[in-house]
XYZ file of C-alpha atoms in Angstrom:
652
model
C 260.885 70.399 269.146
C 260.304 67.835 271.908
C 262.323 64.630 271.981
C 260.598 61.426 270.918
C 259.852 59.202 273.901
C 262.045 56.077 273.730
C 260.160 53.787 276.093
C 260.875 52.356 279.535
C 263.362 49.543 278.920
C 266.608 51.446 278.357
C 266.934 53.358 281.620
C 268.063 51.744 284.852
C 265.215 53.302 286.814
C 262.649 52.638 284.058
C 260.924 56.031 284.062
C 259.192 58.707 286.121
C 255.652 58.881 287.483
C 254.754 61.592 284.970
C 256.206 59.599 282.053
C 254.149 56.530 282.996
C 251.002 58.654 283.268
C 251.647 60.112 279.810
C 252.459 56.779 278.129
C 250.395 54.060 279.878
C 250.080 51.803 276.821
C 253.829 51.965 276.109
C 254.538 51.175 279.766
C 252.270 48.100 279.683
C 253.925 46.822 276.498
C 257.427 47.347 277.909
C 256.494 45.667 281.190
C 255.147 42.657 279.275
C 258.424 42.462 277.311
C 260.471 42.649 280.490
C 258.380 39.984 282.237
C 258.810 37.731 279.201
C 262.595 38.192 279.444
C 262.674 36.851 283.014
C 262.873 33.233 281.834
C 264.913 34.056 278.740
C 267.925 35.606 280.479
C 269.186 37.163 283.679
C 267.447 40.432 284.458
C 268.096 43.354 286.774
C 266.029 42.715 289.941
C 266.286 46.396 290.810
C 264.704 47.265 287.473
C 261.868 44.759 287.974
C 261.257 46.185 291.443
C 261.080 49.667 289.923
C 258.474 48.486 287.384
C 256.344 47.139 290.260
C 256.801 50.352 292.266
C 255.676 52.501 289.319
C 252.560 50.354 288.856
C 251.665 51.105 292.471
C 252.419 54.840 292.618
C 250.660 55.766 289.356
C 247.052 55.454 288.183
C 247.638 52.852 285.471
C 246.500 49.856 287.566
C 244.479 51.281 290.443
C 243.179 54.855 290.686
C 242.906 57.075 293.768
C 239.456 55.722 294.598
C 240.505 52.086 294.563
C 239.117 51.199 291.122
C 241.011 48.602 289.073
C 241.880 50.270 285.754
C 243.814 47.506 284.019
C 243.291 43.991 285.514
C 245.978 42.592 283.183
C 248.641 43.770 285.630
C 247.207 41.398 288.239
C 247.534 38.513 285.764
C 251.174 39.460 285.086
C 251.916 39.578 288.828
C 250.470 36.072 289.264
C 252.655 34.873 286.391
C 255.799 36.403 287.934
C 255.094 34.707 291.285
C 255.040 31.307 289.565
C 258.601 31.616 288.270
C 262.013 32.142 289.836
C 262.476 35.775 290.931
C 264.374 37.585 293.674
C 262.834 37.085 297.160
C 262.608 40.843 297.776
C 260.701 41.403 294.530
C 258.458 38.417 295.322
C 257.690 39.910 298.751
C 257.026 43.313 297.142
C 254.459 41.810 294.730
C 252.779 39.690 297.440
C 252.373 42.749 299.704
C 251.085 44.751 296.730
C 248.416 42.127 296.007
C 247.440 41.953 299.699
C 246.956 45.725 299.761
C 244.715 45.614 296.693
C 242.645 42.816 298.238
C 242.194 44.823 301.439
C 241.145 47.921 299.473
C 238.634 45.818 297.539
C 237.260 44.355 300.789
C 236.946 47.800 302.385
C 235.074 49.118 299.377
C 232.594 46.210 299.415
C 232.050 46.110 303.203
C 232.154 49.726 304.288
C 231.523 52.008 301.319
C 227.841 52.309 300.401
C 226.662 53.396 296.956
C 223.102 54.679 296.820
C 221.998 57.567 294.602
C 225.532 59.057 294.672
C 224.592 62.340 292.930
C 222.117 63.226 295.675
C 224.547 62.280 298.423
C 227.422 64.289 296.986
C 225.222 67.310 296.318
C 223.874 67.204 299.873
C 227.395 66.937 301.238
C 228.429 69.970 299.147
C 225.480 71.916 300.561
C 226.381 70.788 304.077
C 229.946 72.049 303.489
C 228.483 75.442 302.541
C 226.509 75.489 305.794
C 229.574 74.601 307.891
C 231.690 77.210 306.090
C 229.269 79.980 307.055
C 229.268 78.850 310.692
C 233.054 78.734 310.838
C 233.438 82.070 309.051
C 231.255 83.680 311.726
C 233.479 82.124 314.389
C 236.567 83.437 312.578
C 235.308 87.018 312.836
C 233.838 86.711 316.349
C 235.835 83.995 318.144
C 238.920 83.064 316.087
C 240.182 80.605 318.726
C 237.041 78.471 318.305
C 237.352 78.219 314.542
C 237.802 74.708 313.160
C 239.637 73.668 310.014
C 237.849 75.569 307.228
C 240.409 74.352 304.692
C 239.455 70.723 305.352
C 235.780 71.576 304.899
C 236.485 73.163 301.497
C 238.513 70.113 300.459
C 235.445 67.969 301.215
C 233.345 70.270 299.017
C 236.001 69.848 296.294
C 235.757 66.070 296.458
C 231.969 66.216 296.108
C 232.195 68.710 293.244
C 234.439 66.327 291.286
C 231.690 63.729 291.550
C 228.818 65.919 290.326
C 230.406 68.440 287.958
C 228.876 68.537 284.474
C 227.654 71.221 282.100
C 223.989 70.494 282.842
C 224.437 70.981 286.593
C 221.921 73.376 288.129
C 224.268 75.891 289.734
C 221.562 77.208 292.040
C 221.719 73.864 293.840
C 225.356 74.641 294.701
C 224.249 77.851 296.415
C 222.150 76.070 299.016
C 223.523 75.801 302.541
C 221.695 73.029 304.367
C 222.367 71.381 307.709
C 222.056 67.626 307.363
C 222.207 64.979 310.014
C 225.765 63.650 310.442
C 224.590 60.084 309.803
C 223.127 61.167 306.467
C 226.425 62.748 305.447
C 228.400 59.771 306.762
C 228.258 57.835 303.482
C 229.827 60.655 301.497
C 232.416 61.276 304.198
C 233.378 57.591 304.097
C 234.020 57.910 300.334
C 236.339 60.867 300.998
C 238.142 59.023 303.776
C 238.511 55.954 301.580
C 240.099 58.056 298.820
C 242.623 59.316 301.412
C 243.306 55.732 302.494
C 244.078 54.748 298.895
C 246.492 57.683 298.551
C 248.222 56.743 301.819
C 248.662 53.198 300.543
C 249.817 54.260 297.061
C 252.142 57.147 297.850
C 253.347 56.931 301.460
C 253.875 53.192 301.987
C 250.931 52.718 304.385
C 250.455 49.128 305.557
C 247.023 47.503 305.727
C 246.327 44.598 308.073
C 243.585 43.078 310.237
C 243.112 43.681 313.958
C 240.440 41.284 315.224
C 237.342 42.104 313.176
C 238.596 45.499 311.974
C 240.947 46.609 309.196
C 243.856 48.866 310.165
C 245.434 51.349 307.740
C 248.770 52.128 309.377
C 250.433 55.198 307.883
C 252.967 55.639 310.683
C 256.165 55.259 308.709
C 259.197 57.135 307.464
C 257.649 58.337 304.193
C 254.567 59.716 305.902
C 256.554 61.386 308.675
C 258.910 63.099 306.226
C 256.007 64.335 304.110
C 254.080 65.757 307.083
C 257.185 67.471 308.503
C 257.867 68.970 305.041
C 254.250 70.100 304.682
C 254.188 71.624 308.171
C 257.381 73.591 307.572
C 255.998 74.843 304.249
C 252.810 75.944 305.980
C 254.866 78.048 308.379
C 256.834 79.623 305.550
C 253.675 80.659 303.741
C 251.772 83.761 304.883
C 248.629 81.800 305.823
C 247.085 85.191 306.609
C 248.888 85.221 309.957
C 250.011 88.816 309.461
C 247.567 90.303 307.000
C 244.170 88.684 307.437
C 241.655 90.628 305.359
C 239.096 90.021 308.097
C 241.083 91.821 310.794
C 243.366 94.234 308.995
C 241.215 95.994 306.432
C 242.842 99.285 307.440
C 246.244 98.156 306.101
C 246.949 99.923 302.791
C 246.411 97.620 299.816
C 249.859 98.316 298.388
C 251.489 97.260 301.666
C 249.504 94.013 301.628
C 250.604 93.232 298.091
C 254.249 94.032 298.862
C 254.108 91.676 301.851
C 252.557 88.869 299.827
C 255.256 89.385 297.206
C 258.005 89.236 299.814
C 256.416 86.150 301.329
C 256.283 84.489 297.918
C 259.831 85.522 297.073
C 261.230 84.352 300.405
C 259.450 81.025 300.166
C 260.174 80.463 296.497
C 263.837 81.450 296.454
C 264.795 80.903 300.111
C 267.061 83.027 302.241
C 265.762 86.389 301.054
C 265.302 87.663 304.586
C 269.093 87.845 305.095
C 270.276 91.259 306.217
C 272.719 92.090 303.487
C 272.932 94.416 300.501
C 271.153 91.976 298.154
C 268.208 91.293 300.449
C 265.600 92.992 298.248
C 267.228 92.576 294.850
C 265.887 89.195 293.846
C 262.295 89.565 294.914
C 262.195 92.903 293.094
C 263.351 91.103 289.959
C 260.931 88.304 290.704
C 257.838 90.482 291.117
C 258.234 91.871 287.587
C 258.680 88.430 286.077
C 255.794 87.488 283.767
C 253.798 84.278 284.013
C 251.314 83.724 281.170
C 252.040 87.320 280.105
C 251.091 88.866 283.466
C 253.709 90.073 285.942
C 253.783 88.247 289.276
C 253.147 91.561 291.018
C 249.945 91.938 288.993
C 248.990 88.306 289.700
C 249.190 88.980 293.434
C 247.293 92.239 293.033
C 244.466 90.479 291.156
C 244.263 87.676 293.727
C 244.234 90.075 296.690
C 241.610 92.353 295.133
C 239.419 89.478 293.959
C 239.622 87.977 297.453
C 238.292 91.215 298.954
C 235.505 91.486 296.344
C 234.573 87.848 296.972
C 234.122 88.491 300.704
C 232.095 91.606 299.965
C 229.907 89.787 297.408
C 229.356 86.822 299.729
C 228.397 89.131 302.624
C 225.777 90.887 300.457
C 224.295 87.938 298.575
C 225.018 84.834 300.665
C 225.944 82.993 297.443
C 228.674 80.365 297.418
C 229.026 80.056 293.639
C 228.964 83.015 291.232
C 230.097 84.118 287.797
C 233.391 85.943 288.116
C 232.062 89.005 286.272
C 229.382 89.496 288.934
C 231.936 89.264 291.722
C 234.479 91.646 290.214
C 232.308 94.167 288.410
C 234.514 96.907 286.946
C 236.750 97.136 290.007
C 239.455 94.805 288.797
C 240.117 96.712 285.589
C 241.157 94.558 282.656
C 238.678 91.661 282.536
C 240.971 89.861 280.110
C 243.555 89.491 282.868
C 241.013 88.076 285.314
C 239.699 85.777 282.604
C 243.231 84.408 282.080
C 243.763 84.004 285.844
C 240.493 82.072 286.133
C 241.398 79.801 283.220
C 244.856 79.036 284.614
C 243.295 78.315 288.021
C 240.441 76.288 286.519
C 239.366 73.501 288.904
C 241.540 70.377 288.890
C 241.499 68.599 292.259
C 240.863 71.044 295.071
C 239.222 74.484 295.241
C 241.969 75.596 297.658
C 244.432 75.280 294.761
C 242.207 76.142 291.785
C 239.016 77.937 292.931
C 237.514 78.715 289.480
C 235.565 76.403 287.193
C 233.887 76.405 283.789
C 230.275 75.415 283.249
C 228.451 75.743 279.915
C 231.268 77.959 278.622
C 231.084 80.459 281.516
C 233.613 81.037 284.279
C 232.473 80.640 287.886
C 234.187 80.793 291.267
C 233.633 78.881 294.498
C 233.666 81.866 296.856
C 234.592 80.126 300.151
C 237.910 79.000 298.638
C 238.753 82.531 297.482
C 237.641 84.113 300.755
C 240.133 82.091 302.822
C 242.763 81.665 300.104
C 246.409 82.449 300.686
C 247.732 84.270 297.576
C 251.225 82.907 298.259
C 249.954 79.330 298.010
C 247.833 80.093 294.941
C 250.866 81.601 293.198
C 252.775 78.409 293.954
C 250.038 76.576 292.078
C 250.286 79.007 289.144
C 254.047 78.521 288.939
C 253.613 74.753 289.221
C 251.306 74.651 286.190
C 253.475 77.088 284.235
C 255.236 75.202 281.419
C 257.962 77.835 281.036
C 260.993 76.491 282.936
C 262.725 79.886 283.030
C 261.462 80.736 286.485
C 262.418 77.300 287.812
C 265.937 77.790 286.468
C 265.978 81.245 288.008
C 264.954 79.698 291.314
C 267.759 77.129 291.148
C 270.421 79.692 290.249
C 269.321 82.007 293.027
C 269.347 79.125 295.490
C 273.044 78.654 294.698
C 273.636 82.412 294.898
C 272.059 82.581 298.349
C 274.398 79.927 299.723
C 277.365 81.545 297.942
C 276.647 84.971 299.399
C 276.342 83.526 302.893
C 279.700 81.790 302.491
C 281.286 84.944 301.133
C 279.997 86.953 304.066
C 281.494 84.388 306.420
C 284.837 84.477 304.521
C 284.606 80.882 303.297
C 286.116 80.619 299.824
C 283.736 79.292 297.188
C 283.126 79.260 293.464
C 279.769 78.943 291.758
C 279.397 76.811 288.669
C 276.537 78.179 286.626
C 276.858 81.611 285.052
C 279.574 83.110 287.205
C 278.783 86.817 287.568
C 282.267 87.866 286.385
C 282.818 85.580 283.412
C 279.249 84.572 282.559
C 280.618 81.049 281.964
C 279.669 77.694 283.463
C 282.204 75.454 285.174
C 282.094 72.222 283.209
C 284.401 69.217 283.152
C 284.457 66.990 280.076
C 285.575 63.379 280.285
C 285.114 61.581 276.969
C 281.720 62.531 275.575
C 280.091 63.485 278.891
C 280.053 66.943 280.397
C 279.909 67.329 284.190
C 278.627 70.460 285.923
C 279.580 71.404 289.471
C 277.145 73.685 291.332
C 279.396 74.942 294.149
C 282.909 74.174 295.358
C 283.417 75.441 298.906
C 286.229 75.597 301.453
C 285.001 74.530 304.916
C 286.285 75.777 308.298
C 289.140 73.244 308.275
C 290.301 74.184 304.785
C 288.863 71.033 303.199
C 286.947 71.324 299.952
C 283.296 70.454 299.595
C 281.371 69.810 296.382
C 277.793 71.007 296.916
C 274.994 69.950 294.575
C 272.012 72.292 295.004
C 268.496 71.087 294.169
C 265.219 72.944 294.581
C 261.950 71.002 294.625
C 258.377 72.237 294.417
C 256.761 72.418 297.857
C 254.410 69.416 298.182
C 251.122 69.744 300.085
C 249.773 66.216 299.542
C 251.102 62.645 299.460
C 251.036 62.402 295.656
C 253.047 65.603 295.093
C 255.593 64.548 297.694
C 256.123 61.180 296.010
C 256.499 62.869 292.600
C 259.214 65.126 294.040
C 260.997 62.137 295.616
C 260.774 60.342 292.280
C 262.989 62.986 290.673
C 265.905 61.546 292.634
C 265.696 58.463 290.396
C 263.911 59.173 287.190
C 264.783 62.128 285.008
C 266.441 61.813 281.588
C 269.828 60.798 283.017
C 268.444 58.368 285.603
C 267.757 60.996 288.236
C 269.609 63.473 290.382
C 271.417 60.794 292.393
C 273.086 59.169 289.407
C 273.948 62.344 287.497
C 275.157 64.395 290.481
C 277.169 61.477 291.825
C 278.925 61.164 288.449
C 279.705 64.921 288.515
C 281.313 64.599 291.940
C 283.353 61.534 290.960
C 284.563 63.257 287.790
C 285.726 66.261 289.824
C 287.517 64.097 292.378
C 289.072 61.831 289.751
C 290.979 64.668 288.137
C 288.531 67.236 286.877
C 290.127 69.789 289.182
C 293.343 69.455 287.116
C 291.445 70.403 283.971
C 289.841 73.370 285.747
C 293.243 74.432 287.123
C 294.795 74.358 283.644
C 291.969 76.497 282.274
C 292.272 78.913 285.193
C 296.009 79.326 284.552
C 295.472 79.769 280.801
C 294.976 83.493 280.383
C 293.235 82.921 277.041
C 290.598 80.594 278.516
C 287.212 82.201 279.166
C 286.958 80.362 282.480
C 290.068 82.207 283.728
C 287.911 85.314 284.112
C 286.048 83.630 286.960
C 287.681 85.401 289.933
C 286.245 83.143 292.637
C 287.499 80.113 290.710
C 290.985 81.555 290.370
C 291.076 82.355 294.080
C 290.043 78.814 295.049
C 292.512 77.152 292.676
C 295.418 79.493 293.416
C 297.246 77.076 295.732
C 297.740 73.293 296.044
C 294.986 71.484 297.929
C 294.247 67.972 299.151
C 291.625 66.868 296.648
C 291.592 63.361 298.146
C 289.750 64.801 301.160
C 287.020 66.339 298.956
C 283.544 65.396 300.231
C 280.067 65.961 298.817
C 276.819 67.531 300.031
C 273.388 67.196 298.422
C 271.691 70.440 299.472
C 267.933 70.666 299.097
C 264.705 72.307 300.273
C 262.997 68.908 300.681
C 263.089 66.597 303.699
C 263.809 63.019 302.642
C 262.703 59.879 304.503
C 265.523 58.774 306.792
C 265.279 55.217 305.489
C 266.000 56.483 301.954
C 268.952 58.568 303.162
C 270.371 55.495 304.873
C 269.919 53.485 301.674
C 271.419 56.219 299.482
C 274.424 56.617 301.786
C 275.424 53.031 300.987
C 275.360 53.643 297.229
C 276.206 57.301 296.753
C 278.796 59.626 298.220
C 276.441 62.401 299.369
C 275.655 63.816 302.783
C 272.029 64.974 302.637
C 271.504 68.407 304.186
C 268.477 70.716 304.195
C 269.189 74.332 303.200
C 267.853 75.486 306.597
C 270.523 73.405 308.352
C 273.393 74.698 306.206
C 272.064 78.258 306.524
C 272.226 77.983 310.316
C 275.586 76.244 310.248
C 277.160 78.968 308.098
C 275.653 81.682 310.327
C 276.880 79.875 313.466
C 273.280 79.613 314.699
C 271.949 76.835 316.906
C 270.784 73.742 315.052
C 268.765 72.451 317.985
C 266.737 75.591 318.683
C 263.283 75.965 317.208
C 261.123 79.014 316.549
C 257.438 78.436 315.752
C 255.491 81.428 314.509
C 251.821 81.569 315.386
C 248.971 84.055 315.589
C 247.989 84.683 319.237
C 245.215 87.162 319.999
C 245.834 88.897 316.676
C 249.614 89.188 317.114
C 252.352 87.227 315.343
C 254.360 85.558 318.092
C 257.544 83.488 317.870
C 257.679 80.595 320.334
C 261.333 79.701 320.907
C 262.730 76.701 322.754
C 265.381 73.980 322.701
C 264.557 70.307 322.663
C 267.623 68.120 322.152
C 271.323 68.618 322.762
C 273.726 67.895 319.898
C 277.118 69.526 319.548
C 278.232 70.774 316.129
C 281.793 71.995 315.633
C 281.396 74.559 312.870
C 281.257 73.927 309.134
C 283.337 70.746 309.037
C 283.097 67.301 307.486
C 282.337 65.811 310.930
C 279.420 68.220 311.421
C 278.035 67.635 307.918
C 278.120 63.865 308.443
C 276.373 64.285 311.803
C 273.647 66.404 310.174
C 273.207 63.673 307.546
C 272.717 61.100 310.318
C 270.633 63.159 312.754
C 268.562 65.326 310.370
C 268.138 68.153 312.963
C 265.368 70.034 311.140
C 263.170 66.958 310.964
C 263.793 66.207 314.642
C 262.977 69.767 315.668
C 259.510 69.519 314.152
C 258.937 65.917 315.250
C 259.688 66.705 318.882
C 257.826 69.972 319.332
C 255.808 70.356 322.519
C 253.141 72.774 323.701
C 254.627 75.929 325.233
C 253.562 78.137 328.121
C 252.918 81.688 326.895
C 251.786 84.463 329.304
C 250.941 81.785 331.910
C 248.795 79.887 329.384
C 249.630 76.624 327.646
C 249.549 77.187 323.927
C 249.446 74.525 321.222
C 252.549 74.819 319.078
C 251.458 75.143 315.423
C 252.270 72.392 312.970
C 253.871 70.056 315.500
C 253.957 66.389 314.577
C 251.328 64.247 316.306
C 250.112 60.684 315.867
C 246.378 60.150 315.530
C 244.334 56.965 315.500
C 240.671 57.142 314.603
C 237.815 55.079 313.269
C 236.115 57.615 311.005
C 234.641 54.752 308.960
C 233.133 52.080 311.171
C 235.279 48.972 310.902
C 238.376 50.787 309.542
C 241.035 52.225 311.872
C 243.416 54.817 310.415
C 246.751 55.608 312.080
C 248.441 58.710 310.676
C 250.648 61.720 311.381
C 249.168 65.175 311.563
């Protein structure tokens, strides 16, 4: 039975993005109450600032297309500005209102509305036409192929605008070349929606430059998101090795095994280590069921359907089709495919969810399936899966990976959750509160380190990235920062004494934990204990700097600790790319920073420098076989005027 939602006034950080989206009326009522309290008594300025932030980064006031949903928030902001509030909060509200005014001006001046259904339909048909051109390039001249994914995202945007049960699906199967000026109006709508998302989720600033409006998304949030996204793109298969267009002779089973390994390595991290457990976890993982279908079967269905989609498209030239016509009897159990299609029923983008329902029948947008990466699609499936078992499994295995690396390197450690010997958690109880410790590790200098391990979903857009960041503040116990910091303080304050007593007590279940007994077998300097927040997400450096002032953590990416433990270079980069049909690793060094092993000094330097982020930020083109090659997924700054009168500055 789910817990009853208690509102937004009790927690220090108010609530999460998802909570606000689920309870918009409750949020408005609680915000009104809090605003009313401003004159009645002293209030927490940090809490008021959090209310304002949540109004911006959710859809309760302004949606992703710049439409005002609830104008009452604007009235409340005006009221707050007329009374005595903290200068920082005042500045936050003033900048918020300026941004909304600029968005409103842009919409009136530059976005034209005229017979929108016809425009969006024509743009969808134009996307079909461009897809066919680019697909031909992909088979004939891969190096000349443009961004097909972006083209399909444009088709997705248009589909959201025109989708209804009375839609003539034959219209979606037309592929028509329209003049760029004719398509310009629809493209400006798409660009404007991106501008709104930049402003809402990645702190983009909007200002005037002469007679033009500038949307400046060159900032710490945007940079960290793009670096994270680019690294995730490299970790995914992206068809670099097993493109169905070039490698049709590869046995199907081998393809599926590779997709599974790719998914397992990306989802659990560190599975490519050369040790005895290298294959164990992905073998367990592939048999895990999601919606009653094993992940191995999910991949098999996606790979087979992808091949049938290409075959069907080649024969018929259709872009939209009923799934039964695409699959025929070749995919076996239609019930399985029906479930897959329903789980991946269109939400925001065909690249994520390529199926859709119309008049009770299931259809598929074939271009999205033809170029789809099954690893990415499975990420989407797992994201929408409500069963948290696999997420817990991911977190536990993340800790195990780090533990095994430490063990191999002869660093003493003990793992908190479900120790393999005792099956018991390491928990410290002070008063009524229980504290869990993920890992306690001995570094190269014999000092102890408390490591809190956190796995986040891999974000591929600004909204998802901000939702993941939001978890640092806003879960049930006021976020990871508050709860994990309290765990660390409890351990340092004297929790180790309680653990030691339980270890020495032969009747205590925790005494069966061999790694714990080994770590606590001799006196240690617990005053020198330091803490690491280990994660698979890159945080904005400005947030890390802010958090360092309040919390005790050093923020380290798992990639950095992995290299540190393995005594690998932290300033050497390898970019994998597909050159002339071969997977090639481009290796080079960019900056020189000395790291003296796994020590407190090194960890603190990693926290300050963020080597992984710098490696991607500072990538340069590389000479390969006497040719200059563009390094994939390097960070670049673009400035363009895709909508006349609006300049966008952004990372790519």
